[in-house]
Amino acid sequence: MLNILLVTIGTILMAYSLFLCIFVIKKTMLSKTKISWNLLCILIFLFLAAYIKYLFGLIYGNVDIEDTNILISAILFFGSVFVILVFRINISLVNNLHNAHTELLKEHSALQDEIKIQVSEKTELETVKKELEEKNLNLRELLDEFYS
């Protein structure tokens, strides 16, 4: 009875994994990554089919030992392919994130440099403005003296 419960829960989890995989495929923009996710989705579907076949065999009591051995061997084989594929996808995503992070750092540095330039120019403009205001004040005083 425990084996039926475990396989049933495993089947539900595998169906949920298939749903999540399809969701990720819809969100994926990169064609290289999309191909890997499609392959991953196919493997999940095959796992789900194997879970369902084995579950029905357990429920109806017609589990043939030879079929079970082949089924379990296939699950283990494709499980290793699945794990490799998951890690390759993760490595690809991590590399993409790292490259994007590097580009953002470069853009951030360029923006910081631009801000420094603008702050320097602003300081120069404020200095020139103060000088002009002082000259205007001096001219106003001279004009006041001249007209008085």
CSV table of C-alpha atoms in Angstrom, one decimal:
chain,number,residue,atom,x,y,z
A,1,MET,CA,0.0,0.0,0.0
A,2,LEU,CA,2.9,2.4,0.8
A,3,ASN,CA,4.4,1.8,-2.6
A,4,ILE,CA,1.1,2.8,-4.3
A,5,LEU,CA,0.9,6.0,-2.2
A,6,LEU,CA,4.5,6.9,-3.0
A,7,VAL,CA,4.1,6.3,-6.7
A,8,THR,CA,0.8,8.2,-6.7
A,9,ILE,CA,2.4,11.2,-5.0
A,10,GLY,CA,5.4,10.9,-7.4
A,11,THR,CA,3.0,10.9,-10.3
A,12,ILE,CA,1.3,14.1,-9.1
A,13,LEU,CA,4.7,15.7,-8.5
A,14,MET,CA,5.8,14.7,-12.0
A,15,ALA,CA,2.6,16.1,-13.5
A,16,TYR,CA,3.3,19.4,-11.7
A,17,SER,CA,6.9,19.4,-12.9
A,18,LEU,CA,5.5,19.0,-16.5
A,19,PHE,CA,3.2,22.0,-15.9
A,20,LEU,CA,6.2,24.1,-14.6
A,21,CYS,CA,8.3,23.1,-17.5
A,22,ILE,CA,5.7,24.2,-20.0
A,23,PHE,CA,5.3,27.5,-18.1
A,24,VAL,CA,9.1,28.1,-18.3
A,25,ILE,CA,9.1,27.3,-22.1
A,26,LYS,CA,6.4,30.0,-22.6
A,27,LYS,CA,8.5,32.5,-20.7
A,28,THR,CA,11.8,31.6,-22.4
A,29,MET,CA,13.1,33.9,-25.1
A,30,LEU,CA,16.4,32.3,-26.1
A,31,SER,CA,16.0,29.7,-28.8
A,32,LYS,CA,19.0,27.6,-27.5
A,33,THR,CA,17.5,27.5,-24.0
A,34,LYS,CA,14.1,26.8,-25.4
A,35,ILE,CA,15.3,23.7,-27.2
A,36,SER,CA,16.8,22.4,-24.0
A,37,TRP,CA,13.6,23.1,-22.1
A,38,ASN,CA,11.6,21.3,-24.7
A,39,LEU,CA,13.8,18.2,-24.4
A,40,LEU,CA,13.5,18.5,-20.6
A,41,CYS,CA,9.7,18.6,-21.0
A,42,ILE,CA,9.7,15.5,-23.2
A,43,LEU,CA,11.7,13.7,-20.6
A,44,ILE,CA,9.3,14.7,-17.9
A,45,PHE,CA,6.5,13.5,-20.0
A,46,LEU,CA,8.2,10.1,-20.5
A,47,PHE,CA,8.8,9.9,-16.7
A,48,LEU,CA,5.1,10.7,-16.1
A,49,ALA,CA,4.1,8.0,-18.5
A,50,ALA,CA,6.4,5.5,-16.8
A,51,TYR,CA,5.0,6.5,-13.4
A,52,ILE,CA,1.4,6.1,-14.6
A,53,LYS,CA,2.2,2.7,-16.2
A,54,TYR,CA,3.9,1.4,-13.0
A,55,LEU,CA,1.1,2.8,-10.9
A,56,PHE,CA,-1.6,1.0,-12.9
A,57,GLY,CA,0.5,-2.1,-12.6
A,58,LEU,CA,0.6,-1.8,-8.9
A,59,ILE,CA,-3.1,-1.0,-8.5
A,60,TYR,CA,-4.3,-3.8,-10.8
A,61,GLY,CA,-1.7,-6.3,-9.6
A,62,ASN,CA,-0.4,-7.1,-13.1
A,63,VAL,CA,3.2,-6.0,-12.6
A,64,ASP,CA,5.4,-8.3,-14.6
A,65,ILE,CA,8.9,-8.5,-13.2
A,66,GLU,CA,10.5,-8.4,-16.6
A,67,ASP,CA,8.5,-5.3,-17.6
A,68,THR,CA,9.2,-3.7,-14.3
A,69,ASN,CA,13.0,-4.2,-14.7
A,70,ILE,CA,12.9,-2.7,-18.1
A,71,LEU,CA,10.8,0.2,-16.9
A,72,ILE,CA,13.0,0.9,-13.9
A,73,SER,CA,16.1,0.6,-16.0
A,74,ALA,CA,14.7,3.1,-18.5
A,75,ILE,CA,13.7,5.5,-15.6
A,76,LEU,CA,17.2,5.3,-14.2
A,77,PHE,CA,18.8,5.9,-17.6
A,78,PHE,CA,16.6,8.8,-18.6
A,79,GLY,CA,16.9,10.1,-15.0
A,80,SER,CA,20.7,10.5,-15.6
A,81,VAL,CA,20.0,12.2,-18.9
A,82,PHE,CA,17.5,14.4,-17.2
A,83,VAL,CA,20.0,15.4,-14.5
A,84,ILE,CA,22.7,16.2,-17.0
A,85,LEU,CA,20.2,18.3,-19.0
A,86,VAL,CA,19.0,20.2,-15.9
A,87,PHE,CA,22.6,21.0,-15.0
A,88,ARG,CA,23.4,22.1,-18.6
A,89,ILE,CA,20.4,24.4,-18.6
A,90,ASN,CA,21.4,25.8,-15.2
A,91,ILE,CA,24.9,26.4,-16.3
A,92,SER,CA,23.6,28.2,-19.4
A,93,LEU,CA,21.3,30.4,-17.3
A,94,VAL,CA,24.1,31.2,-14.8
A,95,ASN,CA,26.4,32.1,-17.6
A,96,ASN,CA,23.7,34.4,-19.1
A,97,LEU,CA,23.1,36.0,-15.7
A,98,HIS,CA,26.8,36.5,-15.2
A,99,ASN,CA,27.2,38.1,-18.7
A,100,ALA,CA,24.2,40.3,-18.0
A,101,HIS,CA,25.6,41.3,-14.6
A,102,THR,CA,29.0,42.1,-16.2
A,103,GLU,CA,27.3,44.3,-18.9
A,104,LEU,CA,25.2,46.1,-16.2
A,105,LEU,CA,28.4,46.8,-14.2
A,106,LYS,CA,30.0,48.3,-17.3
A,107,GLU,CA,26.9,50.4,-17.9
A,108,HIS,CA,26.8,51.4,-14.3
A,109,SER,CA,30.4,52.5,-14.4
A,110,ALA,CA,29.8,54.5,-17.6
A,111,LEU,CA,26.8,56.2,-15.9
A,112,GLN,CA,28.9,57.0,-12.8
A,113,ASP,CA,31.6,58.5,-15.0
A,114,GLU,CA,28.9,60.6,-16.8
A,115,ILE,CA,27.5,61.8,-13.4
A,116,LYS,CA,31.0,62.8,-12.3
A,117,ILE,CA,31.4,64.8,-15.5
A,118,GLN,CA,28.0,66.4,-15.1
A,119,VAL,CA,28.7,67.3,-11.4
A,120,SER,CA,32.1,68.8,-12.5
A,121,GLU,CA,30.4,70.8,-15.2
A,122,LYS,CA,27.7,71.9,-12.8
A,123,THR,CA,30.3,73.1,-10.3
A,124,GLU,CA,32.0,75.0,-13.1
A,125,LEU,CA,28.7,76.6,-14.1
A,126,GLU,CA,27.9,77.5,-10.5
A,127,THR,CA,31.3,79.1,-10.2
A,128,VAL,CA,30.8,81.1,-13.4
A,129,LYS,CA,27.3,82.1,-12.3
A,130,LYS,CA,28.7,83.4,-9.0
A,131,GLU,CA,31.4,85.4,-10.8
A,132,LEU,CA,28.8,86.8,-13.2
A,133,GLU,CA,26.5,87.7,-10.3
A,134,GLU,CA,29.4,89.5,-8.6
A,135,LYS,CA,30.2,91.3,-11.8
A,136,ASN,CA,26.5,92.2,-12.2
A,137,LEU,CA,26.5,93.5,-8.6
A,138,ASN,CA,29.6,95.5,-9.2
A,139,LEU,CA,28.1,96.9,-12.4
A,140,ARG,CA,24.9,97.8,-10.6
A,141,GLU,CA,26.8,99.6,-7.9
A,142,LEU,CA,28.8,101.4,-10.5
A,143,LEU,CA,25.6,102.4,-12.3
A,144,ASP,CA,24.0,103.5,-9.1
A,145,GLU,CA,27.1,105.6,-8.3
A,146,PHE,CA,27.1,107.0,-11.8
A,147,TYR,CA,23.4,108.0,-11.8
A,148,SER,CA,23.5,109.3,-8.3
